[in-house]
Amino acid sequence: MKPHVLVCGGAGYIGAHMCKRLARAGVVPVTFDSLVTGHRNAVQWGPLEIGDLLHPGDLSAVFARYPIQSVLHFAARSLVGESVREPALYLRNNVTGTLNLLDAMRSAGVGKLVFSSTAAVYGNPLYTPIDEAHPAQPINPYGLSKWLAEQQIRAYCEAYGLRAVCLRYFNAAGADADGETGEAHEPETHLIPNIIRAALTPSLGPVKLFGNDYPTPDGTCVRDYIHVEDLAEAHLLALDYMAGQPGFHVFNLGTGQGNSVAEVLAQCQALCAGAPASEVQPRRPGDPATLVASAALAQAALGWTPRHGLDGILRSALRWHQGSGATAATARSTADR
Ligand code: UDP
């Protein structure tokens, strides 16, 4: 029988890429997703179980139904701005939801977990590039929720022998090389899809640049954009890593290369005949000025090296948005809920 991995949030942006990669590696990805933010049609590489992390019975049913060997946990609320407005939503989904998953894994005797964490746990960096030894001082409820979830996982590793890898993503972006899956949030808040949508659909108006008075070289925020396919690869390596390494581990996933909002816009304009236009808006609450990773630890421990840079990210995202994928996924998402 093929190995089975539970992918919580497998109908979401990063989870769907992961499922495709797992299937290619001969693993059955069992998606557990509420479809609140995920898309039914993104689940193409294994079974879909619709359920909610806040309903423990939904989780125990999935563990009873499939011979799950390990878990990849992507299911979370993930918008910084929304988290500032609705912290309760974030703490309940991301912290309590993770606790319920840990309990269900424990009851089912499943002992390996890869957790989607985030650079937002670091808050405003005290130095860059940020390594894993940097203090965790989240400045928004999203980052706080992921930090608290990590600490729960750590406690379960120490007390119950769970093996876990927390992967702190910097800015996930890009789309599948075959155009089968990509980023389709509604409403969309992320920079790269917003720039591409505005470039392809001028009636949407100019893209908004949130703040040009940050302490960065051009005044706009600097981020480390990492291709979603590189993230999926790191998760596969993390699964292998846990076979030989007990305990709790944390790795940053980024390229080590920072790009400002203005640079991303300019690079996209170069690909899109000068479009889109832009307009400067006030800062968005909760945004640190600069987030750039040191991913040296992931490279040394996991043997992980990102293959894509910003150009590959933008080209793949543009292809996805130009094809039917993004439009169809967005259109269907409302019907799925
Ligand atoms: N941003 C922007 N316009 C947008 C969306 C985002 O200027 O339409 C900025 C945002 O303020 C941040 C950077 O782009 O400085 C990356 O934001 P995104 O939401 O893509 O990712 P985050 O860093 O919040 O995870």
Short mmCIF file of C-alpha atoms and ligand atoms in Angstrom, two decimals:
data_model
loop_
_atom_site.label_atom_id
_atom_site.label_comp_id
_atom_site.label_asym_id
_atom_site.label_seq_id
_atom_site.Cartn_x
_atom_site.Cartn_y
_atom_site.Cartn_z
CA MET A 1 0.00 0.00 0.00
CA LYS A 2 1.20 3.53 -0.76
CA PRO A 3 2.08 5.70 2.25
CA HIS A 4 -0.65 8.16 3.28
CA VAL A 5 0.01 11.69 4.53
CA LEU A 6 -2.72 13.92 5.96
CA VAL A 7 -2.59 17.41 4.44
CA CYS A 8 -4.60 19.79 6.61
CA GLY A 9 -5.43 22.70 4.33
CA GLY A 10 -4.72 20.69 1.15
CA ALA A 11 -7.30 22.77 -0.76
CA GLY A 12 -5.36 25.97 -0.11
CA TYR A 13 -2.64 27.64 -2.11
CA ILE A 14 0.46 26.00 -0.63
CA GLY A 15 -1.35 22.81 0.43
CA ALA A 16 -2.47 22.07 -3.13
CA HIS A 17 1.08 22.39 -4.48
CA MET A 18 2.15 20.05 -1.68
CA CYS A 19 -0.44 17.44 -2.64
CA LYS A 20 0.77 17.46 -6.22
CA ARG A 21 4.39 17.03 -5.08
CA LEU A 22 3.45 14.20 -2.67
CA ALA A 23 1.56 12.33 -5.39
CA ARG A 24 4.61 12.63 -7.64
CA ALA A 25 6.67 11.08 -4.81
CA GLY A 26 4.30 8.07 -4.62
CA VAL A 27 2.46 9.23 -1.50
CA VAL A 28 -1.35 9.50 -1.16
CA PRO A 29 -2.17 13.05 0.03
CA VAL A 30 -5.38 12.96 2.08
CA THR A 31 -6.73 16.52 2.16
CA PHE A 32 -8.58 17.70 5.27
CA ASP A 33 -10.08 21.12 4.57
CA SER A 34 -13.10 23.16 5.62
CA LEU A 35 -13.23 24.88 2.19
CA VAL A 36 -13.78 28.19 3.98
CA THR A 37 -10.76 29.65 2.20
CA GLY A 38 -9.68 26.61 0.15
CA HIS A 39 -11.04 25.50 -3.22
CA ARG A 40 -12.63 22.13 -3.91
CA ASN A 41 -11.19 22.05 -7.43
CA ALA A 42 -7.65 22.52 -6.07
CA VAL A 43 -7.85 18.98 -4.64
CA GLN A 44 -6.74 16.87 -7.61
CA TRP A 45 -4.19 14.41 -6.32
CA GLY A 46 -5.92 12.47 -3.54
CA PRO A 47 -9.11 12.23 -1.49
CA LEU A 48 -10.81 15.28 0.03
CA GLU A 49 -12.31 15.08 3.53
CA ILE A 50 -14.30 18.19 4.36
CA GLY A 51 -13.97 19.01 8.04
CA ASP A 52 -13.04 21.65 10.56
CA LEU A 53 -10.07 21.62 12.93
CA LEU A 54 -12.38 23.14 15.54
CA HIS A 55 -14.54 19.96 15.43
CA PRO A 56 -12.47 17.17 16.99
CA GLY A 57 -14.92 14.54 15.69
CA ASP A 58 -14.09 15.52 12.09
CA LEU A 59 -10.42 14.86 12.77
CA SER A 60 -10.86 11.53 14.55
CA ALA A 61 -13.03 10.31 11.65
CA VAL A 62 -10.23 10.99 9.15
CA PHE A 63 -7.58 9.28 11.25
CA ALA A 64 -9.93 6.26 11.61
CA ARG A 65 -10.57 6.11 7.85
CA TYR A 66 -7.03 6.29 6.42
CA PRO A 67 -3.68 4.71 7.44
CA ILE A 68 -2.07 8.12 8.06
CA GLN A 69 1.66 8.04 8.79
CA SER A 70 2.42 11.72 9.16
CA VAL A 71 0.72 15.10 8.97
CA LEU A 72 1.45 18.32 7.09
CA HIS A 73 -0.49 21.20 8.66
CA PHE A 74 -1.19 24.14 6.34
CA ALA A 75 -4.73 24.95 7.50
CA ALA A 76 -4.77 28.43 8.98
CA ARG A 77 -5.99 31.95 8.67
CA SER A 78 -3.06 33.86 7.21
CA LEU A 79 -3.80 37.53 6.54
CA VAL A 80 -1.94 40.03 8.68
CA GLY A 81 -4.45 42.86 8.24
CA GLU A 82 -7.46 40.66 8.99
CA SER A 83 -5.70 39.32 12.09
CA VAL A 84 -5.29 42.86 13.42
CA ARG A 85 -9.05 43.43 13.02
CA GLU A 86 -10.16 39.97 14.18
CA PRO A 87 -7.63 38.45 16.58
CA ALA A 88 -10.19 36.02 18.04
CA LEU A 89 -10.62 34.37 14.64
CA TYR A 90 -6.87 33.87 14.37
CA LEU A 91 -6.27 32.60 17.88
CA ARG A 92 -9.20 30.18 17.69
CA ASN A 93 -8.42 28.76 14.24
CA ASN A 94 -4.65 28.72 14.37
CA VAL A 95 -3.99 27.96 18.04
CA THR A 96 -7.01 25.91 19.18
CA GLY A 97 -7.21 24.26 15.76
CA THR A 98 -3.58 23.12 16.04
CA LEU A 99 -4.16 21.86 19.58
CA ASN A 100 -7.10 19.78 18.36
CA LEU A 101 -4.94 18.35 15.60
CA LEU A 102 -2.18 17.46 18.08
CA ASP A 103 -4.70 15.66 20.29
CA ALA A 104 -6.16 13.76 17.34
CA MET A 105 -2.66 12.71 16.23
CA ARG A 106 -1.85 11.56 19.74
CA SER A 107 -5.05 9.51 19.99
CA ALA A 108 -4.39 7.95 16.59
CA GLY A 109 -0.72 7.22 17.39
CA VAL A 110 0.58 9.43 14.53
CA GLY A 111 3.95 10.83 15.57
CA LYS A 112 5.27 13.10 12.80
CA LEU A 113 4.16 16.65 11.97
CA VAL A 114 5.39 19.36 9.61
CA PHE A 115 3.88 22.71 10.58
CA SER A 116 3.51 25.76 8.30
CA SER A 117 4.88 28.62 10.31
CA THR A 118 5.88 32.08 9.27
CA ALA A 119 8.46 34.82 9.42
CA ALA A 120 5.73 36.85 11.14
CA VAL A 121 6.73 35.16 14.42
CA TYR A 122 9.87 37.35 14.45
CA GLY A 123 8.10 40.72 14.40
CA ASN A 124 10.27 43.74 13.58
CA PRO A 125 13.70 42.26 12.96
CA LEU A 126 16.52 43.22 15.29
CA TYR A 127 18.94 42.19 12.50
CA THR A 128 18.80 40.79 8.96
CA PRO A 129 19.03 38.28 7.48
CA ILE A 130 16.89 36.71 10.20
CA ASP A 131 18.07 33.37 11.50
CA GLU A 132 16.19 30.95 13.74
CA ALA A 133 18.00 32.25 16.84
CA HIS A 134 16.36 35.66 16.36
CA PRO A 135 13.89 36.38 19.21
CA ALA A 136 10.23 35.76 18.44
CA GLN A 137 8.40 39.04 19.08
CA PRO A 138 5.34 39.00 16.81
CA ILE A 139 3.75 42.37 16.16
CA ASN A 140 0.40 41.15 14.83
CA PRO A 141 -2.12 38.48 15.94
CA TYR A 142 -1.33 36.30 12.91
CA GLY A 143 2.33 36.03 13.94
CA LEU A 144 1.31 35.54 17.56
CA SER A 145 -1.07 32.71 16.64
CA LYS A 146 1.66 30.86 14.74
CA TRP A 147 4.15 31.37 17.55
CA LEU A 148 1.68 30.00 20.10
CA ALA A 149 0.94 27.04 17.84
CA GLU A 150 4.68 26.32 17.58
CA GLN A 151 4.98 26.36 21.37
CA GLN A 152 2.13 23.86 21.70
CA ILE A 153 3.88 21.59 19.22
CA ARG A 154 7.14 21.93 21.14
CA ALA A 155 5.40 20.91 24.38
CA TYR A 156 3.88 17.83 22.71
CA CYS A 157 7.32 16.87 21.37
CA GLU A 158 8.86 17.16 24.82
CA ALA A 159 6.07 15.43 26.74
CA TYR A 160 4.71 12.86 24.29
CA GLY A 161 7.58 12.09 21.94
CA LEU A 162 6.05 13.79 18.89
CA ARG A 163 8.55 14.58 16.10
CA ALA A 164 7.94 17.93 14.47
CA VAL A 165 9.45 20.39 12.03
CA CYS A 166 8.15 23.97 11.97
CA LEU A 167 8.92 25.68 8.67
CA ARG A 168 8.89 29.44 8.92
CA TYR A 169 8.03 30.68 5.45
CA PHE A 170 8.96 34.12 4.34
CA ASN A 171 6.70 35.34 1.45
CA ALA A 172 5.22 32.39 -0.44
CA ALA A 173 4.54 33.27 -4.08
CA GLY A 174 4.48 31.87 -7.61
CA ALA A 175 2.51 29.07 -9.22
CA ASP A 176 2.84 25.54 -10.48
CA ALA A 177 5.03 25.13 -13.58
CA ASP A 178 2.23 23.21 -15.36
CA GLY A 179 -0.33 25.91 -14.53
CA GLU A 180 -2.47 23.37 -12.63
CA THR A 181 -2.56 25.24 -9.34
CA GLY A 182 -1.77 28.74 -8.12
CA GLU A 183 -2.80 31.54 -5.79
CA ALA A 184 -6.53 32.40 -5.83
CA HIS A 185 -7.73 34.21 -2.72
CA GLU A 186 -10.94 36.21 -2.67
CA PRO A 187 -10.54 38.96 -1.67
CA GLU A 188 -6.86 38.98 -2.67
CA THR A 189 -4.56 40.87 -0.32
CA HIS A 190 -1.10 39.68 -1.38
CA LEU A 191 1.25 41.86 -3.34
CA ILE A 192 2.20 39.73 -6.34
CA PRO A 193 -1.30 38.51 -7.29
CA ASN A 194 -2.62 42.03 -6.78
CA ILE A 195 0.00 43.49 -9.11
CA ILE A 196 -0.67 40.83 -11.74
CA ARG A 197 -4.45 41.20 -11.53
CA ALA A 198 -4.14 44.97 -11.89
CA ALA A 199 -1.80 44.51 -14.87
CA LEU A 200 -4.14 42.07 -16.62
CA THR A 201 -7.39 43.88 -15.76
CA PRO A 202 -6.87 47.67 -15.96
CA SER A 203 -10.49 48.26 -14.87
CA LEU A 204 -9.42 47.13 -11.37
CA GLY A 205 -7.54 50.43 -11.12
CA PRO A 206 -3.98 51.09 -9.98
CA VAL A 207 -2.27 48.72 -7.57
CA LYS A 208 -1.95 50.16 -4.06
CA LEU A 209 1.52 50.45 -2.51
CA PHE A 210 1.13 50.43 1.26
CA GLY A 211 3.65 52.94 2.59
CA ASN A 212 6.72 54.57 1.01
CA ASP A 213 8.21 55.98 4.20
CA TYR A 214 9.71 52.82 5.68
CA PRO A 215 13.40 52.79 6.71
CA THR A 216 14.39 50.84 3.57
CA PRO A 217 16.44 51.94 0.51
CA ASP A 218 13.38 53.06 -1.51
CA GLY A 219 10.94 53.52 1.38
CA THR A 220 8.75 50.50 0.52
CA CYS A 221 8.71 47.25 2.52
CA VAL A 222 11.30 44.61 1.71
CA ARG A 223 10.30 40.93 1.61
CA ASP A 224 11.96 37.62 0.74
CA TYR A 225 9.73 35.97 -1.89
CA ILE A 226 10.00 32.19 -2.02
CA HIS A 227 8.47 30.02 -4.74
CA VAL A 228 5.68 27.72 -3.62
CA GLU A 229 7.34 24.76 -5.40
CA ASP A 230 10.50 25.33 -3.34
CA LEU A 231 8.34 25.32 -0.20
CA ALA A 232 6.75 22.00 -1.19
CA GLU A 233 10.20 20.50 -1.73
CA ALA A 234 11.28 21.57 1.77
CA HIS A 235 8.27 19.78 3.28
CA LEU A 236 9.21 16.52 1.56
CA LEU A 237 12.75 16.86 2.90
CA ALA A 238 11.36 17.62 6.38
CA LEU A 239 9.34 14.38 6.32
CA ASP A 240 12.53 12.44 5.56
CA TYR A 241 14.46 14.40 8.18
CA MET A 242 12.08 13.40 10.97
CA ALA A 243 12.69 9.70 10.25
CA GLY A 244 16.18 10.13 11.69
CA GLN A 245 15.66 13.08 14.05
CA PRO A 246 13.39 12.96 17.09
CA GLY A 247 12.19 16.12 18.80
CA PHE A 248 11.23 19.63 17.73
CA HIS A 249 12.96 21.56 14.94
CA VAL A 250 12.53 24.99 13.38
CA PHE A 251 13.81 26.09 9.96
CA ASN A 252 13.42 29.31 7.99
CA LEU A 253 12.44 28.99 4.34
CA GLY A 254 13.46 31.91 2.16
CA THR A 255 15.98 32.76 -0.54
CA GLY A 256 18.04 35.25 1.49
CA GLN A 257 17.30 37.84 -1.22
CA GLY A 258 15.14 40.83 -0.29
CA ASN A 259 13.02 42.76 -2.81
CA SER A 260 11.12 45.93 -2.10
CA VAL A 261 7.48 46.43 -3.04
CA ALA A 262 8.62 49.00 -5.63
CA GLU A 263 11.13 46.53 -7.11
CA VAL A 264 8.51 43.80 -7.41
CA LEU A 265 6.21 46.26 -9.16
CA ALA A 266 8.95 47.38 -11.56
CA GLN A 267 9.91 43.80 -12.41
CA CYS A 268 6.29 42.93 -13.09
CA GLN A 269 5.84 46.05 -15.21
CA ALA A 270 8.85 44.93 -17.27
CA LEU A 271 7.01 41.65 -17.99
CA CYS A 272 3.63 43.32 -18.66
CA ALA A 273 4.44 46.15 -21.07
CA GLY A 274 4.54 48.77 -18.33
CA ALA A 275 1.32 47.82 -16.54
CA PRO A 276 -0.04 48.25 -13.94
CA ALA A 277 -0.19 51.83 -12.70
CA SER A 278 0.29 52.29 -8.95
CA GLU A 279 -0.71 54.67 -6.19
CA VAL A 280 0.87 55.14 -2.77
CA GLN A 281 -1.42 54.54 0.21
CA PRO A 282 -0.79 54.81 3.95
CA ARG A 283 1.08 52.00 5.69
CA ARG A 284 -0.89 48.80 6.35
CA PRO A 285 -1.09 48.08 10.10
CA GLY A 286 1.09 45.19 11.27
CA ASP A 287 3.68 45.28 8.42
CA PRO A 288 7.36 45.14 9.48
CA ALA A 289 9.70 47.15 7.23
CA THR A 290 12.02 44.30 6.25
CA LEU A 291 11.81 40.51 6.39
CA VAL A 292 14.70 38.61 4.79
CA ALA A 293 15.66 35.06 5.74
CA SER A 294 18.83 33.31 6.53
CA ALA A 295 17.96 29.81 5.34
CA ALA A 296 21.42 28.42 6.08
CA LEU A 297 20.04 26.00 8.68
CA ALA A 298 17.48 24.46 6.30
CA GLN A 299 20.21 24.12 3.72
CA ALA A 300 22.59 22.40 6.17
CA ALA A 301 20.06 20.17 7.94
CA LEU A 302 17.56 19.37 5.19
CA GLY A 303 19.82 19.78 2.15
CA TRP A 304 17.29 22.30 0.80
CA THR A 305 18.23 24.91 -1.80
CA PRO A 306 15.58 27.11 -3.42
CA ARG A 307 15.64 26.81 -7.22
CA HIS A 308 13.53 29.84 -8.16
CA GLY A 309 14.18 33.58 -7.87
CA LEU A 310 11.80 36.52 -8.21
CA ASP A 311 11.78 36.35 -12.01
CA GLY A 312 10.63 32.69 -11.99
CA ILE A 313 8.05 33.52 -9.34
CA LEU A 314 6.59 36.39 -11.37
CA ARG A 315 6.59 34.51 -14.69
CA SER A 316 4.85 31.44 -13.20
CA ALA A 317 2.28 33.60 -11.36
CA LEU A 318 1.62 35.57 -14.55
CA ARG A 319 1.08 32.35 -16.55
CA TRP A 320 -1.35 31.08 -13.89
CA HIS A 321 -3.35 34.29 -13.92
CA GLN A 322 -3.36 34.49 -17.71
CA GLY A 323 -4.61 30.91 -17.99
CA SER A 324 -8.05 29.86 -16.91
CA GLY A 325 -6.78 28.61 -13.54
CA ALA A 326 -6.99 31.70 -11.37
CA THR A 327 -10.27 32.94 -12.77
CA ALA A 328 -11.99 29.56 -12.60
CA ALA A 329 -10.74 28.80 -9.09
CA THR A 330 -11.89 32.18 -7.84
CA ALA A 331 -15.27 31.89 -9.50
CA ARG A 332 -15.89 28.45 -8.06
CA SER A 333 -14.71 29.27 -4.56
CA THR A 334 -17.92 31.01 -3.57
CA ALA A 335 -20.00 28.06 -4.73
CA ASP A 336 -17.81 25.65 -2.73
CA ARG A 337 -18.49 27.26 0.63
N1 UDP B 1 1.46 45.23 -0.32
C1 UDP B 1 1.16 46.35 -1.09
N2 UDP B 1 0.04 46.32 -1.88
C2 UDP B 1 -0.79 45.24 -1.92
C3 UDP B 1 -0.49 44.11 -1.13
C4 UDP B 1 0.65 44.14 -0.34
O1 UDP B 1 1.88 47.34 -1.07
O2 UDP B 1 -1.80 45.26 -2.66
C5 UDP B 1 2.68 45.22 0.50
C6 UDP B 1 2.45 44.92 1.96
O3 UDP B 1 2.15 46.10 2.68
C7 UDP B 1 3.79 44.31 2.34
C8 UDP B 1 4.25 43.58 1.08
O4 UDP B 1 3.49 44.18 0.02
O5 UDP B 1 4.72 45.33 2.61
C9 UDP B 1 3.95 42.11 1.10
O6 UDP B 1 2.61 41.92 1.50
P1 UDP B 1 1.84 40.55 1.31
O7 UDP B 1 0.43 40.77 1.76
O8 UDP B 1 2.02 40.05 -0.10
O9 UDP B 1 2.59 39.53 2.25
P2 UDP B 1 2.91 39.60 3.84
O10 UDP B 1 4.29 40.23 3.94
O11 UDP B 1 1.83 40.40 4.52
O12 UDP B 1 2.92 38.18 4.27
#
